[in-house]
PDB file of C-alpha atoms in Angstrom:
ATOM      1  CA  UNK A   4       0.000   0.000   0.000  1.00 72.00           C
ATOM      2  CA  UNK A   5       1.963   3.218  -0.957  1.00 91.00           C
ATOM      3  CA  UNK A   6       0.931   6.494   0.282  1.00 97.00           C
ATOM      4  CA  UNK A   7       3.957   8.681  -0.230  1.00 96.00           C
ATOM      5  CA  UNK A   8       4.072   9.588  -3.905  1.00 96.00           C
ATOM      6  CA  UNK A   9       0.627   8.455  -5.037  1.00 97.00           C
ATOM      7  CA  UNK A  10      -1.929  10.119  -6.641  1.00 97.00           C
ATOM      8  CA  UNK A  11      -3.286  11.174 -10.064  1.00 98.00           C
ATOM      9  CA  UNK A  12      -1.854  13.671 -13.244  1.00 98.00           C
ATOM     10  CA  UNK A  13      -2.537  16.514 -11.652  1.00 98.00           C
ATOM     11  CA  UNK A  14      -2.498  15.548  -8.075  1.00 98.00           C
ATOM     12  CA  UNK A  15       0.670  14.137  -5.897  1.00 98.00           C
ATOM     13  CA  UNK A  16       1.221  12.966  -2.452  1.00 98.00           C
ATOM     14  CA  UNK A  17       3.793  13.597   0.309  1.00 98.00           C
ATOM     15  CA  UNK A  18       3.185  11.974   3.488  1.00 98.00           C
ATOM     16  CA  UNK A  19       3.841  13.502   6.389  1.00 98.00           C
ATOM     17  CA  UNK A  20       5.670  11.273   8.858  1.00 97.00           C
ATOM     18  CA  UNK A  21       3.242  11.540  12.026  1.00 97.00           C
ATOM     19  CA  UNK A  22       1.040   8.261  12.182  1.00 97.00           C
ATOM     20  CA  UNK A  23      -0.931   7.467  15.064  1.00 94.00           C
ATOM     21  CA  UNK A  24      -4.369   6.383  16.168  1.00 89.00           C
ATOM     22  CA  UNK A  25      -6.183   9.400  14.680  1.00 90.00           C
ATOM     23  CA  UNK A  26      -3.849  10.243  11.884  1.00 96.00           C
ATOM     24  CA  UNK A  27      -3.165   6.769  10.203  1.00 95.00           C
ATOM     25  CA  UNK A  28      -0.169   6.437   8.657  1.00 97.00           C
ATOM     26  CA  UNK A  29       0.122  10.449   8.890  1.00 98.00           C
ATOM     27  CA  UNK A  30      -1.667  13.513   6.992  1.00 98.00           C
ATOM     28  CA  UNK A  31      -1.137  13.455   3.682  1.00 98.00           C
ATOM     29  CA  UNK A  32       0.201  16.547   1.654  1.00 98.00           C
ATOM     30  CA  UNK A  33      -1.555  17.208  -1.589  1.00 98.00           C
ATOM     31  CA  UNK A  34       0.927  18.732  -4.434  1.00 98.00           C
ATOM     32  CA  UNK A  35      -1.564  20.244  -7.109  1.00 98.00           C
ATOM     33  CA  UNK A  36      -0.250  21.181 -10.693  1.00 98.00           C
ATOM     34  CA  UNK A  37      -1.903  21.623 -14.101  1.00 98.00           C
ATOM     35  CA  UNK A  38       0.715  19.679 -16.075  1.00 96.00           C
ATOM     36  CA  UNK A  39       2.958  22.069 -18.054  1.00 94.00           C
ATOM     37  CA  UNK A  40       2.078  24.694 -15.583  1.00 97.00           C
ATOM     38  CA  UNK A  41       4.134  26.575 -13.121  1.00 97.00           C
ATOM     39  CA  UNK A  42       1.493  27.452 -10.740  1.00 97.00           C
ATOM     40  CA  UNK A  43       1.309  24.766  -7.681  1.00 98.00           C
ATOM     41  CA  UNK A  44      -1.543  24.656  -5.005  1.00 98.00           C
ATOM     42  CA  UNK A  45      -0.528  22.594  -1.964  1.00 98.00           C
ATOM     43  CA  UNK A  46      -3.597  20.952   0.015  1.00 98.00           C
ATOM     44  CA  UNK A  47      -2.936  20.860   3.556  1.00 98.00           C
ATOM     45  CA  UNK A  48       0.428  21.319   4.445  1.00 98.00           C
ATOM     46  CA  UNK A  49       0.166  19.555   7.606  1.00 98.00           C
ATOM     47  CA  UNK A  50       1.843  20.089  11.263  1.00 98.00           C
ATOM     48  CA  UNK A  51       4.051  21.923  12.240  1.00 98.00           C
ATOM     49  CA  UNK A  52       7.077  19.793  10.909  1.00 98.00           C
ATOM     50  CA  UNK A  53       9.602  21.193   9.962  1.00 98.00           C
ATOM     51  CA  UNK A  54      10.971  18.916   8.064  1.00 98.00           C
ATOM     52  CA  UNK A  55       8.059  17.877   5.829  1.00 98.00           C
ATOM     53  CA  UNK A  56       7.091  21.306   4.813  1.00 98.00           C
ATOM     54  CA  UNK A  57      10.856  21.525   3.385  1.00 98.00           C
ATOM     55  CA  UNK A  58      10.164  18.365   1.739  1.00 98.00           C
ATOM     56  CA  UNK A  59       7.018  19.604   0.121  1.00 98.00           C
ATOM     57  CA  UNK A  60       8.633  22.940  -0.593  1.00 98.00           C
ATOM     58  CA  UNK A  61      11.716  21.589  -1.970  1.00 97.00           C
ATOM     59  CA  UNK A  62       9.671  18.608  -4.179  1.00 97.00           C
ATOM     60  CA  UNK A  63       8.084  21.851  -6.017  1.00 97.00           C
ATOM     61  CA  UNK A  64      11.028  23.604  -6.450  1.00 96.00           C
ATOM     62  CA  UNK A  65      12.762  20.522  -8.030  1.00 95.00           C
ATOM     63  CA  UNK A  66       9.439  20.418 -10.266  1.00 92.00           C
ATOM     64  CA  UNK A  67      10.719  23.793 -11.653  1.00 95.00           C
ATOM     65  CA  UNK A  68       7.144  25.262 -10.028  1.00 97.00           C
ATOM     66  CA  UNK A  69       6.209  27.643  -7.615  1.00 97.00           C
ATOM     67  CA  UNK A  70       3.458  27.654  -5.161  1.00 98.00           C
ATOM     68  CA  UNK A  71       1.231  29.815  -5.502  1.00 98.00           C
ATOM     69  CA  UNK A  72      -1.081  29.147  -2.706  1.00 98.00           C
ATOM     70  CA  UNK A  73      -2.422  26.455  -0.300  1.00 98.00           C
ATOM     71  CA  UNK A  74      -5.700  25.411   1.131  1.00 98.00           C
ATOM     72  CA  UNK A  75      -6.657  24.038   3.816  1.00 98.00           C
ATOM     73  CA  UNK A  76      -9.812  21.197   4.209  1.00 98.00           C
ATOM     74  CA  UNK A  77     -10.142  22.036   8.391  1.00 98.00           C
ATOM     75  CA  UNK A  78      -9.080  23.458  11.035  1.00 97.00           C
ATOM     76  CA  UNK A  79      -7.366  19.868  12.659  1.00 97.00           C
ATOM     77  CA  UNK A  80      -3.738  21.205  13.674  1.00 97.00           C
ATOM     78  CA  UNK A  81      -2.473  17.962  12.161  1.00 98.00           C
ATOM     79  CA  UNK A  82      -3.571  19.594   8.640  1.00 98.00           C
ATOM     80  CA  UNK A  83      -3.097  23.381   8.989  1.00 98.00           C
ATOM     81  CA  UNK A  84      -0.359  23.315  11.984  1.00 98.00           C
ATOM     82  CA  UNK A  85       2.490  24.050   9.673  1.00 98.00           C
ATOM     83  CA  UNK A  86       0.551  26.338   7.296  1.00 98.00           C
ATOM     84  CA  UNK A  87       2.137  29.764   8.786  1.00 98.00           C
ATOM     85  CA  UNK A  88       5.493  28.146   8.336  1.00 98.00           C
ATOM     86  CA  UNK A  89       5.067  27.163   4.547  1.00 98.00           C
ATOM     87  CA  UNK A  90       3.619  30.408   3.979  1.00 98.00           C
ATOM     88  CA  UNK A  91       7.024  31.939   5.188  1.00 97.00           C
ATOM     89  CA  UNK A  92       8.787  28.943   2.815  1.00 97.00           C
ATOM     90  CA  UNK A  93       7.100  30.106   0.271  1.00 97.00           C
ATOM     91  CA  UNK A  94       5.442  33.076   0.285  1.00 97.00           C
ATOM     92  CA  UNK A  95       2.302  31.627  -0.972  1.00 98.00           C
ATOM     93  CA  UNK A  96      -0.874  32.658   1.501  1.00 98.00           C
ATOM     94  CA  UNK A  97      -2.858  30.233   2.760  1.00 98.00           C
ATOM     95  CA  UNK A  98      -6.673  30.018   2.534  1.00 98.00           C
ATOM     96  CA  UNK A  99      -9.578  28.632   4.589  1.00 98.00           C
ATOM     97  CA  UNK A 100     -13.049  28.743   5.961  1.00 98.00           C
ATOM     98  CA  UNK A 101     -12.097  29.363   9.253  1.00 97.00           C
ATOM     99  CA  UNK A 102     -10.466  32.621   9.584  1.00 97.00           C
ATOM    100  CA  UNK A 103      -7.660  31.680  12.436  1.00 96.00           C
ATOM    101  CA  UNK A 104      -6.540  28.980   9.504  1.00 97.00           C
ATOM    102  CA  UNK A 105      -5.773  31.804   7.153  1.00 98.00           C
ATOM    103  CA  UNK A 106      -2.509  33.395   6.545  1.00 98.00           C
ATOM    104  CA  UNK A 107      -2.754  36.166   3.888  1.00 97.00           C
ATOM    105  CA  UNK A 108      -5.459  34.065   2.587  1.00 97.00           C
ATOM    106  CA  UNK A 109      -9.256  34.291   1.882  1.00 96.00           C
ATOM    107  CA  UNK A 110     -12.513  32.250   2.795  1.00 97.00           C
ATOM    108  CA  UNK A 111     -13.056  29.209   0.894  1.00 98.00           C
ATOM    109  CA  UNK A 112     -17.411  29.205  -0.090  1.00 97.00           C
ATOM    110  CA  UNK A 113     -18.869  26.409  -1.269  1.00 98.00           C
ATOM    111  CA  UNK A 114     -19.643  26.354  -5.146  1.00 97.00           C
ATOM    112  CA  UNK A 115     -16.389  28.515  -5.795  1.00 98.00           C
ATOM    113  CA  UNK A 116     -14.240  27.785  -8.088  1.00 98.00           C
ATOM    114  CA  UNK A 117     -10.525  28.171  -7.129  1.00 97.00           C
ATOM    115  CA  UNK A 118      -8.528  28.914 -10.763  1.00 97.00           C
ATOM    116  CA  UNK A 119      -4.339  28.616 -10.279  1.00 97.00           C
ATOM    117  CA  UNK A 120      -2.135  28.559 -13.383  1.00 97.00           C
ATOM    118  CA  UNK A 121      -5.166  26.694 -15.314  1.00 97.00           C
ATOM    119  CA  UNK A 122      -5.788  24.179 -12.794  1.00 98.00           C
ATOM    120  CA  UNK A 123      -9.402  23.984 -11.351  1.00 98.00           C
ATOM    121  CA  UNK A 124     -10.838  23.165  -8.323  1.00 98.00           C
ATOM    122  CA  UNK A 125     -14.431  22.941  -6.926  1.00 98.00           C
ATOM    123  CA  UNK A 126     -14.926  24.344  -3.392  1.00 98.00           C
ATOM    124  CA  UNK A 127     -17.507  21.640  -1.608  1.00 98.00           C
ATOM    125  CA  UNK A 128     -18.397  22.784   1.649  1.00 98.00           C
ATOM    126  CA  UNK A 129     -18.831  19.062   3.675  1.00 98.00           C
ATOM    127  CA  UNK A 130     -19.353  19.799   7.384  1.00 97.00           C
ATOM    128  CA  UNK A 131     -19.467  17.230   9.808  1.00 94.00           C
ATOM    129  CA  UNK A 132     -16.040  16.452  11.279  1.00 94.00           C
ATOM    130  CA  UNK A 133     -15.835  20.004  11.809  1.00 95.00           C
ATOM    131  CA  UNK A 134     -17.947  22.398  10.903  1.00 95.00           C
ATOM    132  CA  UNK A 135     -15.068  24.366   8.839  1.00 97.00           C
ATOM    133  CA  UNK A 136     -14.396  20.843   6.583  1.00 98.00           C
ATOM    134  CA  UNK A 137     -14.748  21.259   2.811  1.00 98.00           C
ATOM    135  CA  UNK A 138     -13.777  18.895   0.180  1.00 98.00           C
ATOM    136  CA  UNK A 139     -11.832  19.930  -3.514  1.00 98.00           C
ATOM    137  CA  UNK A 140     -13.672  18.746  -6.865  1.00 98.00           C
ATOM    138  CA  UNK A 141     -10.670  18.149  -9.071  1.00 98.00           C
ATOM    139  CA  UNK A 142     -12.934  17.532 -11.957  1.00 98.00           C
ATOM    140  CA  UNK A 143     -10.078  17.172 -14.894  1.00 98.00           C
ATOM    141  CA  UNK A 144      -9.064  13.958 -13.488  1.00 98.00           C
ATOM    142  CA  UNK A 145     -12.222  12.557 -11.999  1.00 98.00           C
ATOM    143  CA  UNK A 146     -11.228  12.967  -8.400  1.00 98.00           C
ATOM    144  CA  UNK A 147     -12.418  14.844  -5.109  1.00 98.00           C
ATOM    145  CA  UNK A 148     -10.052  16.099  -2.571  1.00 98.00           C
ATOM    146  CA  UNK A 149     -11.634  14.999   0.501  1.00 98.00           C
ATOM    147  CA  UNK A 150      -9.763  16.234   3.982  1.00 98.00           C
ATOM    148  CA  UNK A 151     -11.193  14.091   6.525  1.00 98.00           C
ATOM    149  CA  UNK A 152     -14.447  13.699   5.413  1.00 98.00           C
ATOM    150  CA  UNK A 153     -13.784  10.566   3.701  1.00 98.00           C
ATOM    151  CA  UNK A 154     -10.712   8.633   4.993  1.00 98.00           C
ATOM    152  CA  UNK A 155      -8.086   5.864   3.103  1.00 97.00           C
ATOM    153  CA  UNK A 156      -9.651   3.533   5.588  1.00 96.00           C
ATOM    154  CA  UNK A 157     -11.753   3.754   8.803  1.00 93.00           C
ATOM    155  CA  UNK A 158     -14.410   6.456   9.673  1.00 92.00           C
ATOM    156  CA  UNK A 159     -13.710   9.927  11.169  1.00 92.00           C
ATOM    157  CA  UNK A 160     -14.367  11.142  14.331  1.00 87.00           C
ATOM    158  CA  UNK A 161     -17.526  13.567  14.324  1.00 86.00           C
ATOM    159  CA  UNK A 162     -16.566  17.329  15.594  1.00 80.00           C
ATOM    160  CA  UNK A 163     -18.955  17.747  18.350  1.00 81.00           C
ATOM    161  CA  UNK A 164     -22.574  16.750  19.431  1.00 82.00           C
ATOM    162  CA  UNK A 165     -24.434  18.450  16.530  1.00 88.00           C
ATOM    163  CA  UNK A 166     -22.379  17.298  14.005  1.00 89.00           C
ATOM    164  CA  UNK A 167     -23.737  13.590  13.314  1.00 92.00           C
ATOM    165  CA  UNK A 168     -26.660  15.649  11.009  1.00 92.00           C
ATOM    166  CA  UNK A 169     -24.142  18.019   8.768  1.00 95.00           C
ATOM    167  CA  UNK A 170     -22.423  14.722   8.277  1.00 95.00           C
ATOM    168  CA  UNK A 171     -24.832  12.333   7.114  1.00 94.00           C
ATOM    169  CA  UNK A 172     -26.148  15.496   4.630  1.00 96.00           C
ATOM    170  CA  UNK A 173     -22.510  15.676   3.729  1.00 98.00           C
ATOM    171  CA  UNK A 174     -22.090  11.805   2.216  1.00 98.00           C
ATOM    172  CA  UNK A 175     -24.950  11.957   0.292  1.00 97.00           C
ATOM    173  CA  UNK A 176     -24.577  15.064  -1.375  1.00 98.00           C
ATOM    174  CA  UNK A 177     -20.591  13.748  -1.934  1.00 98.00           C
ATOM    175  CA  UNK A 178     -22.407  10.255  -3.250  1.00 98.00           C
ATOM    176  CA  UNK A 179     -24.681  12.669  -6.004  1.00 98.00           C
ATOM    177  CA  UNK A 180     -21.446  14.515  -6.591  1.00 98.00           C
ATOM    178  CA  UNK A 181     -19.345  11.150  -7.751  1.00 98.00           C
ATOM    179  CA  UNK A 182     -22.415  10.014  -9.709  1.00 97.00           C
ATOM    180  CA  UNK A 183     -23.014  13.073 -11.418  1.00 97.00           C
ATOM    181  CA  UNK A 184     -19.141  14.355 -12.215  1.00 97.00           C
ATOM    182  CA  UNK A 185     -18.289  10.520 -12.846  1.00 96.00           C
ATOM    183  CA  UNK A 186     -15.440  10.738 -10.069  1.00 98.00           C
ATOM    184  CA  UNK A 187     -13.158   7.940 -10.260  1.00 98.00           C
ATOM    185  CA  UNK A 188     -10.830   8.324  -7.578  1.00 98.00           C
ATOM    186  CA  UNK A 189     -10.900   9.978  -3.882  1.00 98.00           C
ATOM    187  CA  UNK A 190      -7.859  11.699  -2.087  1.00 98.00           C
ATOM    188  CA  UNK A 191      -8.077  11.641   1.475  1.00 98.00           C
ATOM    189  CA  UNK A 192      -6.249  13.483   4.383  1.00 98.00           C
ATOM    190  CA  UNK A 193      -5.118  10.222   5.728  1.00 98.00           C
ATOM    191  CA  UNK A 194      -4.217   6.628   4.034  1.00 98.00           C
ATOM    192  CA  UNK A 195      -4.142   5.521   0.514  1.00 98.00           C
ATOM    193  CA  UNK A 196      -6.181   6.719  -2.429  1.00 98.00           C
ATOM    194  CA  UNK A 197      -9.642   5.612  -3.131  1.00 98.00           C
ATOM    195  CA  UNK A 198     -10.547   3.521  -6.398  1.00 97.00           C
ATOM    196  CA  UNK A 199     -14.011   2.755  -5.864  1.00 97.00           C
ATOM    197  CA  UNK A 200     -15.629   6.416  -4.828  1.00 98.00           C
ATOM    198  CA  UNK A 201     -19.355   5.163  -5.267  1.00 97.00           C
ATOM    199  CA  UNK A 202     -19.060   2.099  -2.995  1.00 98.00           C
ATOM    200  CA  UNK A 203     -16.980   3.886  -0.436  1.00 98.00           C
ATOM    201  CA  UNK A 204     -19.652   6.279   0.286  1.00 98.00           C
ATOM    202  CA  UNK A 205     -22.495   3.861   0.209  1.00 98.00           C
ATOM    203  CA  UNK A 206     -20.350   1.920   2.626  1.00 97.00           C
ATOM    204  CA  UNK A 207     -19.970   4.950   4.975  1.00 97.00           C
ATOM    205  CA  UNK A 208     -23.327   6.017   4.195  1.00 97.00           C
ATOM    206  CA  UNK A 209     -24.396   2.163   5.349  1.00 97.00           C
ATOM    207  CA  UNK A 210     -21.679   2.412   8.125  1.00 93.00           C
ATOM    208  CA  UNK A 211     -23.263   5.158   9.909  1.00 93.00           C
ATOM    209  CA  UNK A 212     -26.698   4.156   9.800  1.00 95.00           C
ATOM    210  CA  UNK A 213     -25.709   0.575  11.447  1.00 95.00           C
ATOM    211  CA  UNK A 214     -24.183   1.742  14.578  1.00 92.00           C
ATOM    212  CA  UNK A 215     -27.232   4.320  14.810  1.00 94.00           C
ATOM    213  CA  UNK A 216     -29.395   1.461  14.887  1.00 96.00           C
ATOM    214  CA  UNK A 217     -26.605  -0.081  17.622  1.00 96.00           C
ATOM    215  CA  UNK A 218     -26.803   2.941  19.602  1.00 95.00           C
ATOM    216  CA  UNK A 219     -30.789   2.764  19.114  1.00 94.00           C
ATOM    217  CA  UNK A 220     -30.532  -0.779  20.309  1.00 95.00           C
ATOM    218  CA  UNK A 221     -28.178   0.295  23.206  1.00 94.00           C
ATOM    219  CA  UNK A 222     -30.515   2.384  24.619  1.00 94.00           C
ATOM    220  CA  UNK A 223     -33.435   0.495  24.189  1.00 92.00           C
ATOM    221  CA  UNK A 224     -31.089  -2.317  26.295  1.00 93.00           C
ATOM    222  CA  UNK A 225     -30.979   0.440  29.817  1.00 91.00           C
ATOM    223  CA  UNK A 226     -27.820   2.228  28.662  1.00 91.00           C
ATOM    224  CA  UNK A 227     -28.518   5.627  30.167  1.00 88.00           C
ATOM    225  CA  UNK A 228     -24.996   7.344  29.418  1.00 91.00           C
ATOM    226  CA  UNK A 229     -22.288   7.634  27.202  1.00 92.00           C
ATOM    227  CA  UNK A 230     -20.094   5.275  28.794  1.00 93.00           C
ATOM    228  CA  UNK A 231     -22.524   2.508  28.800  1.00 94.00           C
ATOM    229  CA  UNK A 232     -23.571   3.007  24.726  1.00 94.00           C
ATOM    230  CA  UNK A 233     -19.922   3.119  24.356  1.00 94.00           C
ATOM    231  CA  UNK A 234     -19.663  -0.259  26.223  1.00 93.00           C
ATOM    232  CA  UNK A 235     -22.033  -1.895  24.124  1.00 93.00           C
ATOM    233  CA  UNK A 236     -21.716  -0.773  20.732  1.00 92.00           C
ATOM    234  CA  UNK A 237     -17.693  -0.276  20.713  1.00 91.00           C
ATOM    235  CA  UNK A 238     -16.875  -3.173  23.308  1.00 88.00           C
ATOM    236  CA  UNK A 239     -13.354  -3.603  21.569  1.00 84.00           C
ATOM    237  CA  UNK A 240     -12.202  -0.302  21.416  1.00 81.00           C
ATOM    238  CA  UNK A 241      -8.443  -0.034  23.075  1.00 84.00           C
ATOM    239  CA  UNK A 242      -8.503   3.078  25.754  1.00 86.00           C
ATOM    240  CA  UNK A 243      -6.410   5.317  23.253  1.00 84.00           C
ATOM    241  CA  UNK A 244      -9.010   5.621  20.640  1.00 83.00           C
ATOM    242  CA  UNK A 245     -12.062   5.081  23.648  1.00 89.00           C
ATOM    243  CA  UNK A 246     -12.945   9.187  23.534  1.00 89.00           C
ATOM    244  CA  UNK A 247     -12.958   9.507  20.238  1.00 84.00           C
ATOM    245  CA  UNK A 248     -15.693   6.423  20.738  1.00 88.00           C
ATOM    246  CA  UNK A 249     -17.553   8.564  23.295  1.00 90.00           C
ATOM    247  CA  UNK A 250     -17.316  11.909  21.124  1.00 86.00           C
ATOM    248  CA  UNK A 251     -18.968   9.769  18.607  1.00 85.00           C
ATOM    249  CA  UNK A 252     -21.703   8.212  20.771  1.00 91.00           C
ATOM    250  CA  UNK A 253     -22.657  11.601  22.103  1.00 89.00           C
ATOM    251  CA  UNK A 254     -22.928  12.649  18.196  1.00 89.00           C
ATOM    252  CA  UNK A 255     -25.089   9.586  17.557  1.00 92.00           C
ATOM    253  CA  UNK A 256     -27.656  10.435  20.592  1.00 92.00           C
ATOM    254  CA  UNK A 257     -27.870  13.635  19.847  1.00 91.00           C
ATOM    255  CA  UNK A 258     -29.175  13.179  16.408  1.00 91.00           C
ATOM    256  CA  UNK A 259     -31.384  10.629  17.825  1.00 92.00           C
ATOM    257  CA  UNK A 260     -32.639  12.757  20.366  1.00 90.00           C
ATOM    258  CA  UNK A 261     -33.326  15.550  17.678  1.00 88.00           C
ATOM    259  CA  UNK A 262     -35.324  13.325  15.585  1.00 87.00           C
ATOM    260  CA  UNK A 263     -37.161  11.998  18.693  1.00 88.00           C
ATOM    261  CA  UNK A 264     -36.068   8.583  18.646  1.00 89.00           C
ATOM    262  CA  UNK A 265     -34.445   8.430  22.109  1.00 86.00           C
ATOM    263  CA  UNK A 266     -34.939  10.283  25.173  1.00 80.00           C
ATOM    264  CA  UNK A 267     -32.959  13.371  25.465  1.00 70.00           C
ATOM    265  CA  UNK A 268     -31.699  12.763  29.032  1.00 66.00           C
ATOM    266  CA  UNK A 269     -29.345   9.531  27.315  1.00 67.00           C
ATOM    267  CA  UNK A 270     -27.233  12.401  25.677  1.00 57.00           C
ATOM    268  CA  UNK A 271     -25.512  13.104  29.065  1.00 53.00           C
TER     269      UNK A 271
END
């Protein structure tokens, strides 16, 4: 499974070397180029190491290009960490929804089109995992740029007790998007590249609605807090990944509680 180096034409990796539970085998570092161009866009340039954002800096000078700006797909430090740094590398701002992610930059609104050195890229707001998370439409090679949204394997953690709703909202409008631009290939912000977009978000789409019918079950069983839906749906999970478990399960209620499917007074 290679990581480091993979991509598409227009799009290249560079892997940042910080794996761990929530960041796989570490973020990945999106090199964007319209081939014959100059003009480079770099997709989250990732924590603040040092040493990676003068790897990504250096594997564009050595292309004979020049950044000329990067984006960032949320506000995670392991993603936008290093971006003030690369901006000073490079002198390329840096742009984002959130406005503490920018440097020298501008907003990012969904259905803009982002136009560098005649490479094009679709702005798709998808919040969920935060509420600043967008994905990239890279439409001249079938492929979406997709942050955290969508991961090389595994599910992402959802940002907070509202967020299960956004989510959900987000995967199927990112399912009609890869139906209706004919995407072929999805980039994430962690692990290996994507080959089969459609049936990776029906299987998140499928993925999410199971363990909300676990949690529904959960509850239905006397589990009256987080800790006890955690114990029953997730009764594997190793302690170092076991709040990122609860952070979900409080997401889950919550958006079963809205709807009016559980008791509010499980959410606590």
């Amino acid at each position: 499974m290679r990581i480091d180096g993979s991509g598409t034409l227009r799009a290249g990796c560079v892997l940042c070397p910080n794996p761990g539970p929530m960041t796989l085998e570490g973020t990945n570092t999106w090199i964007l180029r319209e081939p014959g161009a100059r003009g480079v866009v770099v997709v989250d340039p990732g924590p603040h190491d040092e040493r990676h954002l003068e790897r990504v800096a250096r594997n564009v000078q050595e292309q004979g290009a020049q950044v000329q700006m990067a984006l960032v797909t949320h506000r995670h430090f392991d993603h936008s960490e290093g971006s003030r740094y690369f901006s000073e590398l490079t002198g390329a701002p840096v742009h984002a929804v959130d406005p503490d992610m920018r440097v020298g930059g501008e907003g990012l609104e969904d259905g803009s089109t982002i136009v560098a050195d005649g490479l094009e890229l679709g702005v798709i707001a998808t919040p969920g995992h935060t509420d600043d998370s967008i994905c990239l439409l890279l439409e001249a090679d079938g492929a979406i740029l997709t942050g955290d949204t969508i991961l090389g394997h595994g599910t992402p953690v959802i940002d907070g007790d509202d967020g299960l709703a956004p989510y959900m909202e987000s995967l199927y409008r990112l399912r009609e998007l890869v139906r209706e631009h004919q995407v072929r290939t999805l980039l994430p912000g962690h692990g290996p590249i994507l080959t089969s977009p459609a049936t990776v978000l029906d299987s998140y789409i499928d993925h999410r609605e199971s363990r909300l019918e676990q949690v529904r079950d959960a509850v239905r069983a006397g589990a009256g807090t987080v800790e006890e839906v955690v114990d029953r749906v997730y009764p594997e999970v190793v302690e170092s990944v076991r709040p990122a478990a609860a952070s979900s399960v409080r997401a889950q209620l919550r958006y079963l509680a809205v709807k009016g499917e559980i008791p509010e007074g499980v959410e606590g």
